[in-house]
CSV table of C-alpha atoms and ligand atoms in Angstrom, one decimal:
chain,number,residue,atom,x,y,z
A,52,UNK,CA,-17.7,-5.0,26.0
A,53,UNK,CA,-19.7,-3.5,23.1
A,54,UNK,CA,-19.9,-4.9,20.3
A,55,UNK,CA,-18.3,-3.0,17.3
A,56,UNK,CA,-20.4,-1.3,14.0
A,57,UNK,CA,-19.6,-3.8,10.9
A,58,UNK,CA,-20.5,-2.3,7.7
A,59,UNK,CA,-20.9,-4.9,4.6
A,60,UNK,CA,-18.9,-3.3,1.8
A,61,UNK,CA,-19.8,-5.1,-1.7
A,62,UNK,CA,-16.9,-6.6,-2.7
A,63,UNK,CA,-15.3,-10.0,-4.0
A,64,UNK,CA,-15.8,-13.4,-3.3
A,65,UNK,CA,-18.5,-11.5,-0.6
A,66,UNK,CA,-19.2,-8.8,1.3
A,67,UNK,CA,-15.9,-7.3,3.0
A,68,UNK,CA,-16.7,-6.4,7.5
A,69,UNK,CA,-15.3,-2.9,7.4
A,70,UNK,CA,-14.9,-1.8,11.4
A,71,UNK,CA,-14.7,2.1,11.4
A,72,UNK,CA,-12.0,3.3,13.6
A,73,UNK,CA,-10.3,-0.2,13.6
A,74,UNK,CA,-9.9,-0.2,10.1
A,75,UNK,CA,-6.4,1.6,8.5
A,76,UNK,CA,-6.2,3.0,4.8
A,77,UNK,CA,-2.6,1.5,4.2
A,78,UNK,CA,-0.8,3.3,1.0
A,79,UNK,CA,1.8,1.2,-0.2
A,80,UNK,CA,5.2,2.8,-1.9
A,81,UNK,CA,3.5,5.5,-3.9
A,82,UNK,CA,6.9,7.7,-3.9
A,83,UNK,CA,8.6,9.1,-6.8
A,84,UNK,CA,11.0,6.4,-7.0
A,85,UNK,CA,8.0,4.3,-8.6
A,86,UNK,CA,6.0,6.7,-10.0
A,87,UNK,CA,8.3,9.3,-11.7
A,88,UNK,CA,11.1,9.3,-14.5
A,89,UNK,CA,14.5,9.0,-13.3
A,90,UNK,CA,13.4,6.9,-10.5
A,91,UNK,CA,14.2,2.8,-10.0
A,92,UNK,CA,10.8,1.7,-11.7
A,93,UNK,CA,12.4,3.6,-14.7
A,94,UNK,CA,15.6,2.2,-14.5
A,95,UNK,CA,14.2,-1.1,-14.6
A,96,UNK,CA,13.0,-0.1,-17.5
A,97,UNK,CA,9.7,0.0,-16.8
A,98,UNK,CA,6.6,2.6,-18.3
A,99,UNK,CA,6.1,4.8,-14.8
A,100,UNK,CA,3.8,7.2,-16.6
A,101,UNK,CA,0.7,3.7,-15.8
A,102,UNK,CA,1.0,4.2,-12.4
A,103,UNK,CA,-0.5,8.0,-12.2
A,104,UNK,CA,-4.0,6.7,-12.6
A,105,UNK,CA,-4.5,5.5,-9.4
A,106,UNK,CA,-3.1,8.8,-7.5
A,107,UNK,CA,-6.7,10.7,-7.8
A,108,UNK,CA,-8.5,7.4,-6.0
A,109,UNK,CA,-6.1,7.5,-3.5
A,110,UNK,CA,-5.8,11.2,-2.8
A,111,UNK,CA,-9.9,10.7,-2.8
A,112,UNK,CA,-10.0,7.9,0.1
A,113,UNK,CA,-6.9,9.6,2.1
A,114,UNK,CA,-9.7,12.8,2.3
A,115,UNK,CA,-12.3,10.0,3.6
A,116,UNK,CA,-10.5,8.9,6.1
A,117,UNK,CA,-8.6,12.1,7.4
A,118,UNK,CA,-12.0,13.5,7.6
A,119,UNK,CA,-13.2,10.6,9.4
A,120,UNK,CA,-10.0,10.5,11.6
A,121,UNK,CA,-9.9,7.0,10.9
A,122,UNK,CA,-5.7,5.7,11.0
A,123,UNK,CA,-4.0,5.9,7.3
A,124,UNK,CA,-0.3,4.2,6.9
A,125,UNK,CA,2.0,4.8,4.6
A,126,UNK,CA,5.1,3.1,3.7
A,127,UNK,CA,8.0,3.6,1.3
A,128,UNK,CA,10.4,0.8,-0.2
A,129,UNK,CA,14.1,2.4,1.5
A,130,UNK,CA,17.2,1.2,2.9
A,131,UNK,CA,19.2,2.6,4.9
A,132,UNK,CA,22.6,5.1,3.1
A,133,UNK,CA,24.8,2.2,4.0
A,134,UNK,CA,22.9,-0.4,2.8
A,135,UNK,CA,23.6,-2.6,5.4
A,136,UNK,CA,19.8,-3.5,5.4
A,137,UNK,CA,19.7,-4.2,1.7
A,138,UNK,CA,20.9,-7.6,0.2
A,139,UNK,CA,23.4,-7.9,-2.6
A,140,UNK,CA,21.2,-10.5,-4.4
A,141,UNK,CA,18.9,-6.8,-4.2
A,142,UNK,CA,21.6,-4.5,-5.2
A,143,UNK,CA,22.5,-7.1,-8.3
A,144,UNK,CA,19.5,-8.1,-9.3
A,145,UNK,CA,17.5,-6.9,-12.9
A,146,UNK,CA,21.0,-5.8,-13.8
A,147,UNK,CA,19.5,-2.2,-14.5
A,148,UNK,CA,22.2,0.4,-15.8
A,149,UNK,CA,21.5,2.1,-12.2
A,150,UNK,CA,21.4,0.3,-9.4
A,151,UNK,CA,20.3,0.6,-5.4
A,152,UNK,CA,21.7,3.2,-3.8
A,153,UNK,CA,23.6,4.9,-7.1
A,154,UNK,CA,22.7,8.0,-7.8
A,155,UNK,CA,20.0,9.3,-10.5
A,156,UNK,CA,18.3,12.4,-11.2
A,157,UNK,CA,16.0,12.2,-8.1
A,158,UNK,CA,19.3,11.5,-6.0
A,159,UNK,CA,20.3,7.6,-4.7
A,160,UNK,CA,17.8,5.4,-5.7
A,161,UNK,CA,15.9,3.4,-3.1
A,162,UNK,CA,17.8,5.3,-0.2
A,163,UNK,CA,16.1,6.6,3.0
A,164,UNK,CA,15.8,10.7,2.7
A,165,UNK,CA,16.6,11.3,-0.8
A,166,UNK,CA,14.1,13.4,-3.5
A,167,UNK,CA,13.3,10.0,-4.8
A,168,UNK,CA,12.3,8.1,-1.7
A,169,UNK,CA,9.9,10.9,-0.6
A,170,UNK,CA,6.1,10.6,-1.7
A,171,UNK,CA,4.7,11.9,-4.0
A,172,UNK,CA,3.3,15.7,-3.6
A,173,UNK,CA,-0.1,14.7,-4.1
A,174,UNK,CA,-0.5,11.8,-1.3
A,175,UNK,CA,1.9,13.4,1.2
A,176,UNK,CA,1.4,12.3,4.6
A,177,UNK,CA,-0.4,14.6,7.0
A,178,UNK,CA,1.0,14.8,10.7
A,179,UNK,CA,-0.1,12.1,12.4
A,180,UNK,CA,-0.3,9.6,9.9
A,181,UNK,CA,2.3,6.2,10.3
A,182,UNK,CA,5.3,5.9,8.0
A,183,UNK,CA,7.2,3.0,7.2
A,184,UNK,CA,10.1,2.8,5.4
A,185,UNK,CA,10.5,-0.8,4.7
A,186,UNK,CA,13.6,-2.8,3.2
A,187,UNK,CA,11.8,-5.6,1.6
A,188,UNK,CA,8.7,-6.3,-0.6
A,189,UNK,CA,6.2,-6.6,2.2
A,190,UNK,CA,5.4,-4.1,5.0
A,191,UNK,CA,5.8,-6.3,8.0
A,192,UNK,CA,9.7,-7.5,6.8
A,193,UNK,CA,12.1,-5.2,8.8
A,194,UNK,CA,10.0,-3.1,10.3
A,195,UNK,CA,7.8,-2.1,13.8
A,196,UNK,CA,4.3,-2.4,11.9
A,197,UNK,CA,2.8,-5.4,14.1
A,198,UNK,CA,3.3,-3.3,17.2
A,199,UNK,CA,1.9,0.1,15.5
A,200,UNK,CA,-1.2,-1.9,14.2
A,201,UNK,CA,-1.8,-4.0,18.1
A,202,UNK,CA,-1.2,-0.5,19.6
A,203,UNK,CA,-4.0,1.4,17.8
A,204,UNK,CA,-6.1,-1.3,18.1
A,205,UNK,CA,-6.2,-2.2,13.9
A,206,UNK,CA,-7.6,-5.2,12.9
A,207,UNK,CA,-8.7,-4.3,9.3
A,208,UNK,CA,-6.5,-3.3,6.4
A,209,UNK,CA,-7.5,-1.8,3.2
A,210,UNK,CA,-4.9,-2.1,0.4
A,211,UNK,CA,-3.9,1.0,-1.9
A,212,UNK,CA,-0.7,1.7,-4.0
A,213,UNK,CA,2.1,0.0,-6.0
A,214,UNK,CA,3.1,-2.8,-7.7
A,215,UNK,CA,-0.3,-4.5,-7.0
A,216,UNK,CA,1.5,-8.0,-7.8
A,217,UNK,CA,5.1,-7.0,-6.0
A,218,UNK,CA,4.6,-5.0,-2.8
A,219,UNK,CA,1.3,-4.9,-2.3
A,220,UNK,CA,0.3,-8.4,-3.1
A,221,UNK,CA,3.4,-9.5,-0.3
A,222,UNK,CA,2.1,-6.7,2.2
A,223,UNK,CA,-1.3,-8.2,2.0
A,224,UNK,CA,-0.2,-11.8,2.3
A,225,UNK,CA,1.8,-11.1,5.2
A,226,UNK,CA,-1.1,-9.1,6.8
A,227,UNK,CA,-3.2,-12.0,6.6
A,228,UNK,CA,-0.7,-14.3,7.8
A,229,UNK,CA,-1.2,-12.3,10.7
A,230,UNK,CA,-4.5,-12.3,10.9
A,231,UNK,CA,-5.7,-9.1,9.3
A,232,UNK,CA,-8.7,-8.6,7.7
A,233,UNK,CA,-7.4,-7.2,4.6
A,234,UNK,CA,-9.7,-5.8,1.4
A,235,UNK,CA,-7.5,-4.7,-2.0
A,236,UNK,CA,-8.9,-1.4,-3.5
A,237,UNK,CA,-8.9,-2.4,-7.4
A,238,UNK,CA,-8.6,1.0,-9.2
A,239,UNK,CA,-6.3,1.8,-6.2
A,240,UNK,CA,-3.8,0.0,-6.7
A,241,UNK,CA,-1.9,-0.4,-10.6
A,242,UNK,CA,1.2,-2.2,-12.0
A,243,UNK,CA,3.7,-1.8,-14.9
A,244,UNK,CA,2.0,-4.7,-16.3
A,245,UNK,CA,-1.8,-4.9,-16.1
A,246,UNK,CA,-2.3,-8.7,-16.5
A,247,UNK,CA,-0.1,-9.1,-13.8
A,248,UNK,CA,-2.6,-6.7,-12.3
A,249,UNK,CA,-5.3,-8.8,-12.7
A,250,UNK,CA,-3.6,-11.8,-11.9
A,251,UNK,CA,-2.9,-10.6,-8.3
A,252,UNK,CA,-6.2,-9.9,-7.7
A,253,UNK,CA,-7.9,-12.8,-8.7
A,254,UNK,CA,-4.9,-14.9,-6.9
A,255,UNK,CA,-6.1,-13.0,-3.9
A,256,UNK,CA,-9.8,-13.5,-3.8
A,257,UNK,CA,-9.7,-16.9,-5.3
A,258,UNK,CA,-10.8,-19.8,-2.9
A,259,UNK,CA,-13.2,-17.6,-0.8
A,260,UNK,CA,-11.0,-15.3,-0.2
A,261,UNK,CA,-7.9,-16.9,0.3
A,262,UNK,CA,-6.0,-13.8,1.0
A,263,UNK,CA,-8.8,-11.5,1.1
A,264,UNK,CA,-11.2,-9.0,-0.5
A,265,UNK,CA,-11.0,-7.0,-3.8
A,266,UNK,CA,-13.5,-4.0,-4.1
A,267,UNK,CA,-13.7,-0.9,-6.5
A,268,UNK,CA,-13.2,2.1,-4.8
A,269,UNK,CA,-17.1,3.3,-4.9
A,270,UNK,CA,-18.5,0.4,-3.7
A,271,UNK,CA,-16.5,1.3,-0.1
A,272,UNK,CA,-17.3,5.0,-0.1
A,273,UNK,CA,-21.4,4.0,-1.0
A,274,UNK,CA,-21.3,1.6,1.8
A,275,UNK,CA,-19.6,4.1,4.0
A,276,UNK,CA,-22.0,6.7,2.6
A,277,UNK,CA,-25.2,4.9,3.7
A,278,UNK,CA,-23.8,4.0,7.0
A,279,UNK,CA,-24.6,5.9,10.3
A,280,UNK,CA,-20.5,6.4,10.9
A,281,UNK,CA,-19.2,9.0,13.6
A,282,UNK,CA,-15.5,10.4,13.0
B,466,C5J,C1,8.8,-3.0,-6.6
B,466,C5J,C2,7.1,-2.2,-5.2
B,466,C5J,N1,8.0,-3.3,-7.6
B,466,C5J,N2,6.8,-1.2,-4.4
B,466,C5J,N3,8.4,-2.5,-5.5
B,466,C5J,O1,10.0,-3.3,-6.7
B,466,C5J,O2,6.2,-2.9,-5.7
């Protein structure tokens, strides 16, 4: 068996073993329910108009990696029109003036197919690229992810999207649970509140890396640059 290319990417508490080919770009919820007005970030009363600094960083290492034909994964926080997937404590909870699955101006919020749930323009998937609509916080609750990841051979995961501290702080713990090797991309990912932002992070690659890596994005695509990589 050969043995794999590793390439060091600089990163927090040290340097992050990225496996080309066995390494996913993973893009959590970055769909306009989060990101535009109208949405359930915004009924929640949150400031949505944050969150659009991290699209061009994203859009920039989905490029990378399509070029590359290296395996990209996106996922979108849904539940299904009847909600049977969704809790009530969910449905209750934040008691916003609109609610899961009631209808805004980007159609039910938080429901599978609707304007709202789709992603936004700008980081559309491509064909070939994995989408997961997930019911809960993290990406491996409720869904077929382990067996998509063991099937293309995935053993590295780097982080991208929003909240860093809700969804894609609980997508990365449960990847490493799992055994993933899993680095955060810092000015790819944002929150409605930036300490929280910060928090997350530091929670993450506290204790050598208890959950894993933190890296700006240019300190990936230098390492990547410098490397002999084939697509
Ligand atoms: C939230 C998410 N914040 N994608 N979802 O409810 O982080």
């Amino acid at each position: 068996m050969t043995t794999p290319t590793t390439i060091p990417v600089p990163a927090r508490p040290y340097p992050y073993p990225f496996i080309p080919g066995r390494t996913a770009l993973v893009v959590i919820d970055m769909q306009r329910d989060f990101i535009e007005k109208g949405g359930f970030g915004d009924a929640l009363g949150n400031d949505v108009q944050r969150l659009e600094a991290i699209v061009p960083t994203i859009a920039k290492l989905l490029e990378l990696f399509r070029r590359k034909r290296w395996p990209v994964i996106h996922t979108r926080e849904a539940h299904l029109p009847d909600l049977s997937d969704c809790p009530p404590s969910k449905i209750a909870r934040g008691n916003a003036p609109l609610k899961i699955g009631e209808t805004g101006s980007m159609g039910r919020l938080l429901v599978r197919g609707e304007p709202g749930n789709q992603i936004i323009e700008a980081l559309k998937p491509v064909a070939g690229e994995v989408v997961i609509d997930k019911p809960g916080k993290g990406m491996f609750f409720g869904t077929d992810i382990q067996s998509i990841l063991d099937n293309k051979g995935i053993t590295h995961l780097l982080f991208t999207g929003v909240t860093t501290e809700v969804c894609v702080q609980t997508s990365m713990r449960e990847a490493n649970d799992r055994g993933y090797e899993c680095l955060l991309i810092e000015d790819g990912t944002e929150s409605y509140f930036p300490a929280f932002k910060q928090a997350a992070i530091e929670m993450m690659v506290a204790q050598g890396g208890i959950v894993g890596w933190a890296a700006p994005s240019v300190a990936l695509e230098a390492a990547l640059a410098e490397a002999p990589i084939h697509a």
